[in-house]
PDB file of C-alpha atoms in Angstrom:
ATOM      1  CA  UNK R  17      -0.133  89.229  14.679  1.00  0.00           C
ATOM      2  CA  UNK R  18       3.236  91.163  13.911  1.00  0.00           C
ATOM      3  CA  UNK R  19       4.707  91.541  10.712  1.00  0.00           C
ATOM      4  CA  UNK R  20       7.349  89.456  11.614  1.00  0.00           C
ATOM      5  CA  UNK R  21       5.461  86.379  12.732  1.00  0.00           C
ATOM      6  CA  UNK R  22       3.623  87.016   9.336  1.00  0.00           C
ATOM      7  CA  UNK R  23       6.679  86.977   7.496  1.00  0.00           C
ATOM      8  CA  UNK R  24       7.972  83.683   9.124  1.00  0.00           C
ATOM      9  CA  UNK R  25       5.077  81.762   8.188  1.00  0.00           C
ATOM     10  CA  UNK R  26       4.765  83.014   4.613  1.00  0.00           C
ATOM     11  CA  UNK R  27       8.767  81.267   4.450  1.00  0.00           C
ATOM     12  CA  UNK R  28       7.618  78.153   6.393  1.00  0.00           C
ATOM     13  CA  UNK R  29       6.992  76.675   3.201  1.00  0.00           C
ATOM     14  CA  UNK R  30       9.630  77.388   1.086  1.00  0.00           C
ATOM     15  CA  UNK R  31      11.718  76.230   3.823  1.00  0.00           C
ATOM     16  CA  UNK R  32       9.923  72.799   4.156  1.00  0.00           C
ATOM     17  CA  UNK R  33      10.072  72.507   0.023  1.00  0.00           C
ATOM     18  CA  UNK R  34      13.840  73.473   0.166  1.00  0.00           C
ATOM     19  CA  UNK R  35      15.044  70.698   2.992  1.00  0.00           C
ATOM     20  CA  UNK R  36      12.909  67.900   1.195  1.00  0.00           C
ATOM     21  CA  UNK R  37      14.015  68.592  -2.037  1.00  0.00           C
ATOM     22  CA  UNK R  38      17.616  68.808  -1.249  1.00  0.00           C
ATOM     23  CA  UNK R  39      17.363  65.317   0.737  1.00  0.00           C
ATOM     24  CA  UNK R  40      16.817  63.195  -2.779  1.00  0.00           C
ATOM     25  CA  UNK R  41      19.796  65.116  -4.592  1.00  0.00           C
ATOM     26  CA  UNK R  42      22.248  64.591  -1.710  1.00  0.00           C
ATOM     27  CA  UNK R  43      21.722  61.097  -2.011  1.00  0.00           C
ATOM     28  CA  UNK R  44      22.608  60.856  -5.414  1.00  0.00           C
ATOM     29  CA  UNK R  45      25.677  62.223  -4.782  1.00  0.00           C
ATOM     30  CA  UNK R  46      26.906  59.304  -2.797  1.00  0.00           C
ATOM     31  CA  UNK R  47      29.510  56.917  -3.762  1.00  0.00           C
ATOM     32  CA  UNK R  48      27.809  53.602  -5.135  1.00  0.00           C
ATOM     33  CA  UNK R  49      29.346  51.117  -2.527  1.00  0.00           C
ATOM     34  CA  UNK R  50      31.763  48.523  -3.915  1.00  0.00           C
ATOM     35  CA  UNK R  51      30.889  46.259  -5.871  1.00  0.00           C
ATOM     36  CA  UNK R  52      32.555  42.848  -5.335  1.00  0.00           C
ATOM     37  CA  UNK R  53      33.981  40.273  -7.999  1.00  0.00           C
ATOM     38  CA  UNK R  54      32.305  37.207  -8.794  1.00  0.00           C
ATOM     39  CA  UNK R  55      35.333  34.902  -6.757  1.00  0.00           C
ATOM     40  CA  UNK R  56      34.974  36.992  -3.608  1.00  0.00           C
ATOM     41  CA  UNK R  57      31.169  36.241  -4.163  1.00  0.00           C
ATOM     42  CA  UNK R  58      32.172  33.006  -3.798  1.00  0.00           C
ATOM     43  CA  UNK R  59      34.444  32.690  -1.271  1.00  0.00           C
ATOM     44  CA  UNK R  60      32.298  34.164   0.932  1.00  0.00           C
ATOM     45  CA  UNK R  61      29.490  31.854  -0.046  1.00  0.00           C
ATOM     46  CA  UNK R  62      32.043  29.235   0.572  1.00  0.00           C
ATOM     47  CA  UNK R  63      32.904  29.939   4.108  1.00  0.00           C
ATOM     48  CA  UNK R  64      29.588  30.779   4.987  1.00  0.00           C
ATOM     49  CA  UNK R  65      28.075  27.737   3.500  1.00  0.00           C
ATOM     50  CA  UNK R  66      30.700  25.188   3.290  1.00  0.00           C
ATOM     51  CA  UNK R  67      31.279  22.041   5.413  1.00  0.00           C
ATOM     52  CA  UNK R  68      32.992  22.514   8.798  1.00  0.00           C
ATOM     53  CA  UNK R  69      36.457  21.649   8.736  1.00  0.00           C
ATOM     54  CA  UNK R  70      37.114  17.572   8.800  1.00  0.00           C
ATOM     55  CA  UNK R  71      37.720  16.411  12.048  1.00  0.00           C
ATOM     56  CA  UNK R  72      41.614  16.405  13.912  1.00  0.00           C
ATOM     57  CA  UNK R  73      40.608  13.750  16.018  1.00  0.00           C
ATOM     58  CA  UNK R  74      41.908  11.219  13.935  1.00  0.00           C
ATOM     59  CA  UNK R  75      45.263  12.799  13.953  1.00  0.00           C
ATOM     60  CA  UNK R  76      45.377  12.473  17.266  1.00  0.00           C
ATOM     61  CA  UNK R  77      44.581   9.081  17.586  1.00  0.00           C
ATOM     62  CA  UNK R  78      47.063   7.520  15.243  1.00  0.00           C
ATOM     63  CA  UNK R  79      50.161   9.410  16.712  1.00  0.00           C
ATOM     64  CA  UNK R  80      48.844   7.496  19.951  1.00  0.00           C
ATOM     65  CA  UNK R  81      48.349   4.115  18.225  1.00  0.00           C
ATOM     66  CA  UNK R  82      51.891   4.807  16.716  1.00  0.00           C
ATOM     67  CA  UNK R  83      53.259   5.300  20.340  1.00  0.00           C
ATOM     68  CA  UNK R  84      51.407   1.965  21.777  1.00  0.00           C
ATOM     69  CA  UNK R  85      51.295  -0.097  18.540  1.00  0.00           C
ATOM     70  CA  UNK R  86      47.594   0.210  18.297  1.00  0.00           C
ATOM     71  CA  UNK R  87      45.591  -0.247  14.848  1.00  0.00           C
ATOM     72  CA  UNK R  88      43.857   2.615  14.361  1.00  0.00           C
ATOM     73  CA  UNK R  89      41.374   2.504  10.943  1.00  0.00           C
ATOM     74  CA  UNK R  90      40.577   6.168  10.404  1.00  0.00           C
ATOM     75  CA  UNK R  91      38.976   7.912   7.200  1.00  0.00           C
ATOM     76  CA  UNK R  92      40.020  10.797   5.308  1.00  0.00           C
ATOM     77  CA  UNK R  93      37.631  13.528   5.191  1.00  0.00           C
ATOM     78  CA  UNK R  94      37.807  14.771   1.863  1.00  0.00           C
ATOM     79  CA  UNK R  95      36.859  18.544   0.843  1.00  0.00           C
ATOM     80  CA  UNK R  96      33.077  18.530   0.853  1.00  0.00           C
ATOM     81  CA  UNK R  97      32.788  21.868  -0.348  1.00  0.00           C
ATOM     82  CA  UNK R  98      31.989  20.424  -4.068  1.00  0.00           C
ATOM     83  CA  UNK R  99      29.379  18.065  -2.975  1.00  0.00           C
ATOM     84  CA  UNK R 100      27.277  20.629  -0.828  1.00  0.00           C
ATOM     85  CA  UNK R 101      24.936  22.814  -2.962  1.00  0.00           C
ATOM     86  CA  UNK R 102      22.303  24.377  -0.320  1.00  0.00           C
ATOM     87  CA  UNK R 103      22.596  24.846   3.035  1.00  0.00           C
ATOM     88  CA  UNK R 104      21.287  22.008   5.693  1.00  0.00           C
ATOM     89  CA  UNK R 105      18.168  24.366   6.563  1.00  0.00           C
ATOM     90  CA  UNK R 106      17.264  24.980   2.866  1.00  0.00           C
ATOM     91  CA  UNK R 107      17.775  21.284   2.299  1.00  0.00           C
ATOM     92  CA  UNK R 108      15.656  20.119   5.288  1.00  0.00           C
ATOM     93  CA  UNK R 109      13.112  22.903   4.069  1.00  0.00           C
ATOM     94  CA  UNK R 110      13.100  21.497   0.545  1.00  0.00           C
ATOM     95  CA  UNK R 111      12.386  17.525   1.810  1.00  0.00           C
ATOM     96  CA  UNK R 112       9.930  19.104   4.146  1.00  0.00           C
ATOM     97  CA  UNK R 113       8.073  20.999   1.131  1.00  0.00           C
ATOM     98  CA  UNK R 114       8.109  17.688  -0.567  1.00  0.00           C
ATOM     99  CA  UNK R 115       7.183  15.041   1.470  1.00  0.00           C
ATOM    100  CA  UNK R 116       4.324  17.048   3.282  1.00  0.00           C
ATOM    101  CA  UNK R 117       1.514  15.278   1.603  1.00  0.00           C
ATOM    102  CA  UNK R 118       3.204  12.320   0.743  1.00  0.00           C
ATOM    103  CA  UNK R 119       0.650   9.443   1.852  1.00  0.00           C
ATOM    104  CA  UNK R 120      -2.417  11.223   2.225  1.00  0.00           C
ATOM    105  CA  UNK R 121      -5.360  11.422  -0.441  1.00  0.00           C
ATOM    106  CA  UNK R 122      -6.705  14.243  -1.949  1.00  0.00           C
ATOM    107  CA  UNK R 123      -9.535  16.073  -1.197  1.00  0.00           C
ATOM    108  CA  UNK R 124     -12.455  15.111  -3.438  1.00  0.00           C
ATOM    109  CA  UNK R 125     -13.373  17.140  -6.131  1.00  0.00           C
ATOM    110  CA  UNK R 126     -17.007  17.098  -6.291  1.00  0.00           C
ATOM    111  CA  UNK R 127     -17.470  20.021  -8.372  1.00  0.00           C
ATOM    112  CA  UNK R 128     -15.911  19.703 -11.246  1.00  0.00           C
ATOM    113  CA  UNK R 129     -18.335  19.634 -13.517  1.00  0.00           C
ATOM    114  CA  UNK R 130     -20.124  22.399 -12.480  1.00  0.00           C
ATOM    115  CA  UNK R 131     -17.750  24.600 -14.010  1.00  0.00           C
ATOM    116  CA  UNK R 132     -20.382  25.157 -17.542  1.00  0.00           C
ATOM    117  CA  UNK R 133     -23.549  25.758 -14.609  1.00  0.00           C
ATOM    118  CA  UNK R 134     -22.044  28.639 -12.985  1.00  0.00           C
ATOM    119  CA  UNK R 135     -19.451  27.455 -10.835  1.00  0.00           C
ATOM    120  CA  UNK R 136     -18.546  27.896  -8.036  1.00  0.00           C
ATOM    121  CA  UNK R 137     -22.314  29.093  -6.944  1.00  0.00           C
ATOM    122  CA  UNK R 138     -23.793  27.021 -10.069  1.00  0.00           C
ATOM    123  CA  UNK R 139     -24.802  23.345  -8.487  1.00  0.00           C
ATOM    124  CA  UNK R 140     -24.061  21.809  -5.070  1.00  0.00           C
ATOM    125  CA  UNK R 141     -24.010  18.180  -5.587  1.00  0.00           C
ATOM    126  CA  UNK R 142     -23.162  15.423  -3.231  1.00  0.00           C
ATOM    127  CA  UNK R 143     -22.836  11.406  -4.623  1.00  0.00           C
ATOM    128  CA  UNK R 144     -25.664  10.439  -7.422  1.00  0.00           C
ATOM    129  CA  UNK R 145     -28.978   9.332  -8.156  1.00  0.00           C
ATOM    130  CA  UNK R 146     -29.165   5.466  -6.715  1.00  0.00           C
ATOM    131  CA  UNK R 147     -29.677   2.808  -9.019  1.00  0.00           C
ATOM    132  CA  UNK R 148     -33.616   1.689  -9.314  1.00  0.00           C
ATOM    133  CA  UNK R 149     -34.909  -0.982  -6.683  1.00  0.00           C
ATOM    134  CA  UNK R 150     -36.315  -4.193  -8.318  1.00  0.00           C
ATOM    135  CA  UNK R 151     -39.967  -4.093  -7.404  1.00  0.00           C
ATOM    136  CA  UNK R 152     -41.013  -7.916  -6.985  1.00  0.00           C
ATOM    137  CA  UNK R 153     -44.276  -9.502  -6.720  1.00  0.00           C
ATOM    138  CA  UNK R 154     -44.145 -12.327  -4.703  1.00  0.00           C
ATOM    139  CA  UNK R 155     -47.800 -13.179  -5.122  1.00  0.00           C
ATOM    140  CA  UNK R 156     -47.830 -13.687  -8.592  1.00  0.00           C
ATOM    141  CA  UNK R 157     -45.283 -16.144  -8.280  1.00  0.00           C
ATOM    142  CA  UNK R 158     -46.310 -19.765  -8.261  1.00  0.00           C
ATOM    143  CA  UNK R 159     -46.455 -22.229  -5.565  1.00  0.00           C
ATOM    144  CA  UNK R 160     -43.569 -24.699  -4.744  1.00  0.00           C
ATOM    145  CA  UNK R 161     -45.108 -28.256  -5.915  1.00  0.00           C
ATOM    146  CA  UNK R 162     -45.987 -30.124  -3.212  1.00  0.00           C
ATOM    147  CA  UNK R 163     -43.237 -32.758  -1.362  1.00  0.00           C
ATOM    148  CA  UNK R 164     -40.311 -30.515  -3.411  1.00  0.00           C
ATOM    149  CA  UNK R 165     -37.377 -29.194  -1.300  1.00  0.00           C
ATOM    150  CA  UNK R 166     -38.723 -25.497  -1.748  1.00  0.00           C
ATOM    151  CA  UNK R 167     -42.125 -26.900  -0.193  1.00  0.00           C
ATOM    152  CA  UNK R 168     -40.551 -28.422   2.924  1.00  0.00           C
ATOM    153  CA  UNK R 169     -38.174 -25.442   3.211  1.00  0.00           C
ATOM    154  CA  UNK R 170     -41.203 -23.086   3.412  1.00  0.00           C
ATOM    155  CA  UNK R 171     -42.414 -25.359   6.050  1.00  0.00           C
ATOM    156  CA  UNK R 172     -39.594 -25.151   7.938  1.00  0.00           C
ATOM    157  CA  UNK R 173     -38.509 -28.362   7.417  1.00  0.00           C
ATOM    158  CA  UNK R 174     -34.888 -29.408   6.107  1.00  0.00           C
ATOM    159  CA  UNK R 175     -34.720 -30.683   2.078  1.00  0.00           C
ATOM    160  CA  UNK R 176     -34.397 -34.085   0.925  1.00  0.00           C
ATOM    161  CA  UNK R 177     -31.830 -33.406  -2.227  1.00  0.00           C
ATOM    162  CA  UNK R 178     -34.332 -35.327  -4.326  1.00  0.00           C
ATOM    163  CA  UNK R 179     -34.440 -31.820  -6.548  1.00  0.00           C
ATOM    164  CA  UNK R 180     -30.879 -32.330  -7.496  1.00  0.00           C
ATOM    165  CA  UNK R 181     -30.395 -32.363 -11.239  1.00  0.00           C
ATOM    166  CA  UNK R 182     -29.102 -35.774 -12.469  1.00  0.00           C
ATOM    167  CA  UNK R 183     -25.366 -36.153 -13.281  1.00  0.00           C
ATOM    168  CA  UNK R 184     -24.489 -37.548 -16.438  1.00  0.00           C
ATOM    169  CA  UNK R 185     -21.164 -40.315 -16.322  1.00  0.00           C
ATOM    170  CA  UNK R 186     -18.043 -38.565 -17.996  1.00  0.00           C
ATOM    171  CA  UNK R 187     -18.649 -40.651 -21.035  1.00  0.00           C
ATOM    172  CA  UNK R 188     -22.033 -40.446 -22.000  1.00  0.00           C
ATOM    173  CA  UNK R 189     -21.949 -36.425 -21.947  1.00  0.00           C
ATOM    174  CA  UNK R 190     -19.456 -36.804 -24.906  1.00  0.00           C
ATOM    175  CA  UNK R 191     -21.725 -38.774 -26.934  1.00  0.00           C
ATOM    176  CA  UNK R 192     -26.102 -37.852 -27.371  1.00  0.00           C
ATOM    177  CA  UNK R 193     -28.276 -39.707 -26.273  1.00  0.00           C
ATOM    178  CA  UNK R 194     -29.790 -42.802 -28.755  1.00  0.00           C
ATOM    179  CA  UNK R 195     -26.015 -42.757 -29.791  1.00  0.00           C
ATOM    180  CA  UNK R 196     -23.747 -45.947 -29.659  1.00  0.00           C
ATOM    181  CA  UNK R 197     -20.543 -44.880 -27.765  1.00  0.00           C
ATOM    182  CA  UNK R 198     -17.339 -45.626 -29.051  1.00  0.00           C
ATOM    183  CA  UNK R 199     -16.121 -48.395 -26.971  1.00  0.00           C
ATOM    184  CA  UNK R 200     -19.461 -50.428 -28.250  1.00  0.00           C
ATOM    185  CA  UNK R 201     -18.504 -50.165 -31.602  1.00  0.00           C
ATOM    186  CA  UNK R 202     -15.716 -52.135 -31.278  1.00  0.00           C
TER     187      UNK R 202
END
């Protein structure tokens, strides 16, 4: 290798360290750009956000009613500017983000308490332990007397309605039996 190829790449570097280091100076020697004032902010938010202009149409259709005698009912737009706060696309965004789940149930929850066993890996439960079946045996229940309803029903046959508790009259349930009621007294 010659002395001079030796040479160039001993500066190499100190040429790569100069050009990067200058870069990050030079741009701090740059003009900030202009800053702008809070109203031309806001006209510029205006015309970029405000309503479209109302609607010459209506012009034009009076100064033909005038001309033919016409009634022509016609609103004013007003300036809308002062109702409008976001832009249509934010504001269907915004009803969208609302309404998404609107109507639909949540997702059960069903570990919640799990949280003190280790959760999320501490207990997988589904549902609960069932209440206990009634254990009932029908042998060591008696017999239906003979000639009852519940003896002809096991028989297949249809009841009489003799079994039917008697009905007591209105009156005499207000009074006990062995009693005198109150219209005999008098």
């Amino acid at each position: 290798m010659s002395s001079s190829a030796a040479t160039r790449i001993r500066l190499l570097p100190a040429m790569a360290l100069t050009v990067f280091a200058s870069a990050p100076l030079g741009a701090q020697e740059t003009p900030p750009p202009a800053a702008n004032t809070a109203e031309q902010a806001i006209d510029e938010a205006r015309d970029a956000y405000g309503p479209p202009p109302p609607n010459e149409e209506c012009r034009v259709e009076q100064d033909a009613a005038t001309i033919t005698g016409e009634i022509i009912v016609c609103r004013r737009l007003g300036d809308q500017s002062e109702y409008r706060l976001v832009t249509p696309s934010e504001a269907t965004k915004r009803y969208a983000e609302e309404t998404m789940n609107e109507g639909n149930p949540k997702t059960p929850d069903f570990i919640s308490d799990c949280h003190d066993q280790g959760w999320p890996a501490g207990c997988v439960r589904v549902g609960s332990v069932p209440p206990p079946a009634y254990i009932i045996d029908f042998d060591t229940l008696p017999d239906a007397p003979p000639g009852s309803d519940a003896d002809r029903i096991a028989r297949g046959l249809p009841p009489l309605g003799r079994d039917v508790a008697p009905v007591r009259p209105e009156n005499s349930a207000a009074t006990p039996e062995g009693s005198a009621s109150p219209e005999a007294e008098q």
